Coordinates of C-alpha atoms in Angstrom, one line a residue:
Chain A
G1 CA 10.4 -7.8 2.2
A2 CA 7.9 -10.5 1.3
V3 CA 7.6 -9.6 -2.4
V4 CA 5.9 -12.0 -4.9
S5 CA 6.0 -11.4 -8.6
Q6 CA 4.0 -12.8 -11.4
H7 CA 4.7 -12.9 -15.1
P8 CA 3.1 -12.0 -17.4
S9 CA 0.8 -9.4 -16.0
R10 CA -1.5 -9.6 -19.0
V11 CA -1.8 -12.2 -21.7
I12 CA -4.2 -12.5 -24.7
C13 CA -4.2 -15.8 -26.5
K14 CA -6.3 -17.7 -29.1
S15 CA -8.6 -20.5 -28.1
G16 CA -6.9 -23.8 -28.0
T17 CA -3.5 -22.6 -27.1
S18 CA -1.7 -23.0 -23.8
V19 CA -0.5 -20.3 -21.5
K20 CA 2.1 -20.4 -18.7
I21 CA 2.1 -18.1 -15.8
E22 CA 5.1 -17.8 -13.4
C23 CA 5.0 -17.0 -9.8
R24 CA 8.2 -16.1 -7.9
S25 CA 8.9 -15.3 -4.3
L26 CA 11.7 -12.7 -4.6
D27 CA 13.1 -12.4 -1.1
F28 CA 12.0 -15.5 0.8
Q29 CA 11.7 -19.2 0.2
A30 CA 8.3 -20.7 0.0
T31 CA 7.7 -24.4 0.3
T32 CA 4.0 -23.8 -0.4
M33 CA 2.4 -21.6 -3.0
F34 CA -1.2 -21.2 -3.9
W35 CA -3.1 -20.4 -7.1
Y36 CA -6.3 -18.5 -7.0
R37 CA -8.8 -17.3 -9.6
Q38 CA -10.9 -14.2 -9.2
F39 CA -13.9 -13.2 -11.2
P40 CA -15.1 -9.6 -11.4
K41 CA -16.5 -8.2 -8.1
Q42 CA -16.0 -11.6 -6.4
S43 CA -13.6 -12.9 -3.8
L44 CA -10.6 -15.2 -4.4
M45 CA -11.3 -18.8 -5.3
L46 CA -8.6 -21.2 -4.4
M47 CA -7.7 -23.5 -7.3
A48 CA -4.8 -25.5 -6.0
T49 CA -2.0 -25.8 -3.4
S50 CA 1.5 -26.2 -4.7
N51 CA 4.3 -27.8 -2.7
E52 CA 7.9 -27.7 -3.8
G53 CA 9.0 -31.1 -5.1
S54 CA 5.6 -32.8 -5.0
K55 CA 2.3 -32.9 -6.9
A56 CA -0.2 -30.1 -6.4
T57 CA -3.4 -30.5 -4.5
Y58 CA -6.4 -29.3 -6.5
E59 CA -9.7 -28.0 -5.0
Q60 CA -12.9 -29.8 -5.9
G61 CA -14.1 -28.9 -9.3
V62 CA -10.7 -27.8 -10.7
E63 CA -9.5 -29.9 -13.6
K64 CA -5.9 -30.9 -12.9
D65 CA -5.2 -31.8 -16.5
K66 CA -6.3 -28.4 -17.6
F67 CA -4.5 -26.4 -15.0
L68 CA -1.0 -27.8 -14.7
I69 CA 1.0 -26.7 -11.7
N70 CA 4.7 -27.2 -11.3
H71 CA 6.7 -26.1 -8.2
A72 CA 10.2 -26.9 -9.2
S73 CA 12.1 -24.7 -6.6
L74 CA 11.5 -22.9 -3.3
T75 CA 11.0 -19.6 -5.2
L76 CA 9.1 -20.6 -8.4
S77 CA 5.7 -22.1 -9.2
T78 CA 4.1 -22.2 -12.6
L79 CA 0.5 -22.5 -13.7
T80 CA -0.1 -23.7 -17.3
V81 CA -3.6 -23.3 -18.7
T82 CA -3.8 -26.0 -21.4
S83 CA -6.0 -25.7 -24.4
A84 CA -7.5 -22.4 -23.1
H85 CA -11.0 -21.5 -24.0
P86 CA -12.9 -18.2 -23.5
E87 CA -14.4 -19.4 -20.3
D88 CA -10.9 -19.6 -18.8
S89 CA -10.6 -15.9 -19.2
S90 CA -10.1 -14.5 -15.7
F91 CA -7.7 -12.9 -13.2
Y92 CA -5.2 -15.5 -11.8
I93 CA -3.4 -14.7 -8.6
C94 CA -0.7 -16.7 -6.8
S95 CA 0.5 -16.4 -3.3
A96 CA 3.6 -17.7 -1.4
R97 CA 3.5 -18.8 2.2
S98 CA 6.3 -17.5 4.4
L99 CA 7.8 -19.4 7.4
Q100 CA 5.6 -17.2 9.6
E101 CA 2.6 -18.7 7.8
T102 CA 1.5 -15.5 6.1
Q103 CA 0.5 -15.7 2.5
Y104 CA 1.9 -12.9 0.3
F105 CA 0.2 -12.4 -3.0
G106 CA 1.5 -11.6 -6.4
P107 CA 0.1 -8.7 -8.5
G108 CA -2.0 -11.1 -10.6
T109 CA -2.2 -12.1 -14.3
R110 CA -5.1 -11.1 -16.5
L111 CA -5.9 -13.8 -19.0
L112 CA -8.1 -13.1 -22.0
V113 CA -8.8 -16.0 -24.4
L114 CA -10.2 -15.1 -27.7
Chain B
E1 CA -19.8 -25.9 7.5
D2 CA -17.0 -23.4 7.9
Q3 CA -18.1 -19.9 6.9
V4 CA -16.6 -16.4 6.7
T5 CA -19.0 -13.5 6.3
Q6 CA -18.0 -9.9 5.8
S7 CA -20.2 -6.9 6.3
P8 CA -21.2 -4.5 5.0
E9 CA -20.7 -5.4 1.3
A10 CA -20.0 -1.8 0.5
L11 CA -19.3 1.2 2.7
R12 CA -19.1 4.8 1.7
L13 CA -17.4 7.3 4.0
Q14 CA -16.5 10.9 4.0
E15 CA -12.9 11.7 4.5
G16 CA -12.3 11.8 8.3
E17 CA -15.4 9.8 9.1
S18 CA -14.3 6.8 11.2
S19 CA -16.0 3.4 10.9
S20 CA -15.5 -0.4 11.2
L21 CA -15.7 -3.4 9.0
N22 CA -16.8 -6.7 10.3
C23 CA -15.7 -10.2 9.6
S24 CA -17.7 -13.0 11.4
Y25 CA -16.6 -16.6 11.2
T26 CA -18.1 -19.9 12.0
V27 CA -15.3 -22.4 11.9
S28 CA -14.4 -25.7 13.6
G29 CA -11.1 -24.3 14.9
L30 CA -9.3 -21.1 14.2
R31 CA -5.6 -21.0 13.7
G32 CA -5.4 -17.5 12.4
L33 CA -7.4 -14.6 10.9
F34 CA -5.8 -12.5 8.2
W35 CA -6.8 -9.1 6.8
Y36 CA -5.8 -8.0 3.3
R37 CA -6.4 -4.9 1.2
Q38 CA -7.0 -5.3 -2.5
D39 CA -6.9 -2.4 -5.1
P40 CA -8.7 -2.9 -8.4
G41 CA -6.7 -5.1 -10.8
K42 CA -4.0 -6.0 -8.2
G43 CA -3.3 -8.8 -5.9
P44 CA -4.2 -8.6 -2.2
E45 CA -1.8 -6.7 0.1
F46 CA -1.2 -8.2 3.6
L47 CA -2.3 -6.1 6.5
F48 CA -2.6 -8.1 9.7
T49 CA -2.6 -11.5 11.3
L50 CA -4.5 -12.2 14.5
Y51 CA -4.3 -15.5 16.4
S52 CA -6.2 -15.3 19.6
A53 CA -9.3 -13.5 21.1
G54 CA -8.4 -10.2 22.6
E55 CA -5.5 -9.6 20.2
E56 CA -5.2 -6.2 18.6
K57 CA -2.9 -4.9 15.9
E58 CA -2.5 -1.4 14.4
K59 CA -1.0 0.1 11.3
E60 CA -1.4 3.8 10.6
R61 CA -5.2 4.5 10.4
L62 CA -6.1 0.8 10.7
K63 CA -6.7 -1.3 13.8
A64 CA -7.7 -4.9 13.7
T65 CA -9.3 -6.7 16.7
L66 CA -10.4 -10.3 17.3
T67 CA -13.0 -12.0 19.4
K68 CA -14.1 -15.7 19.5
K69 CA -16.7 -15.0 16.8
E70 CA -15.6 -12.1 14.8
S71 CA -13.0 -9.6 13.8
F72 CA -13.2 -5.9 13.3
L73 CA -11.1 -3.6 11.1
H74 CA -11.4 -0.1 12.5
I75 CA -10.5 2.8 10.2
T76 CA -9.8 6.1 12.0
A77 CA -10.1 9.3 10.0
P78 CA -9.9 7.6 6.6
K79 CA -8.5 9.3 3.6
P80 CA -9.4 8.8 -0.1
E81 CA -6.3 6.6 -0.5
D82 CA -7.8 4.1 1.9
S83 CA -10.5 3.3 -0.7
A84 CA -10.1 -0.4 -1.6
T85 CA -11.7 -3.8 -1.1
Y86 CA -10.8 -5.2 2.3
L87 CA -10.7 -9.0 2.6
C88 CA -10.6 -11.2 5.6
A89 CA -9.5 -14.8 5.6
V90 CA -9.3 -17.6 8.1
Q91 CA -6.8 -20.4 8.5
L92 CA -8.3 -23.4 10.2
R93 CA -6.5 -25.7 12.7
G94 CA -5.4 -28.8 11.0
T95 CA -5.5 -27.3 7.5
S96 CA -2.9 -28.6 5.3
Y97 CA -0.2 -26.1 4.3
G98 CA -2.0 -23.1 5.6
K99 CA -4.9 -22.9 3.2
L100 CA -7.1 -19.8 3.7
T101 CA -10.9 -19.4 3.4
F102 CA -11.8 -15.9 2.3
G103 CA -14.8 -13.7 2.9
Q104 CA -16.5 -11.9 0.1
G105 CA -14.9 -8.6 1.0
T106 CA -16.0 -5.1 1.9
I107 CA -15.7 -2.4 -0.8
L108 CA -14.7 0.8 1.0
T109 CA -15.0 4.2 -0.8
V110 CA -13.8 7.3 1.0
H111 CA -14.9 10.6 -0.6
P112 CA -12.9 13.8 -0.2

């Protein structure tokens, strides 16, 4: 149980285009999901907290107009990187919070912006 | 300021050589402490949650303990497949929606 999926697992895009990443909790409902970014050999950096049916809460320094988050259902949250640039290249990971308050993580999405 | 510090940064063990990883925290109020394992290029995998000092949890070769200032992840007779980065994270009391604060991780390498 407690499986979280992400799609796509890898994406390469041109600078200036937008990329959407999906995060799904497969066997449980999650009113809260989180989006993280991880640079090589570093720990996870929380970008935003996503709550079903309401606006996301962004961490300090994260541009909400650049990283659009939608949490339309209890099992799906999406992160859209708008007008992506090479500096947005990174490993993006989502997590879904269970009723027991444990965060279960997806496998991550590797984004490369050329 | 709330802080989570893991040590050592990296640990090399021979197969069968038991050891411990440390996670010390300085926080205003702890609601829970979480341990995760992360393999390269993958998302973290949940291992344990600890809520109160004195609590212990075990899973195969791993045992997690918690005091008022720190947590230990004990690895007994490790195998090469235990090689990974081990992350600890704290959830603070009063944190909205269960936000976690992560340590920097300990990279464990177990040689055959």
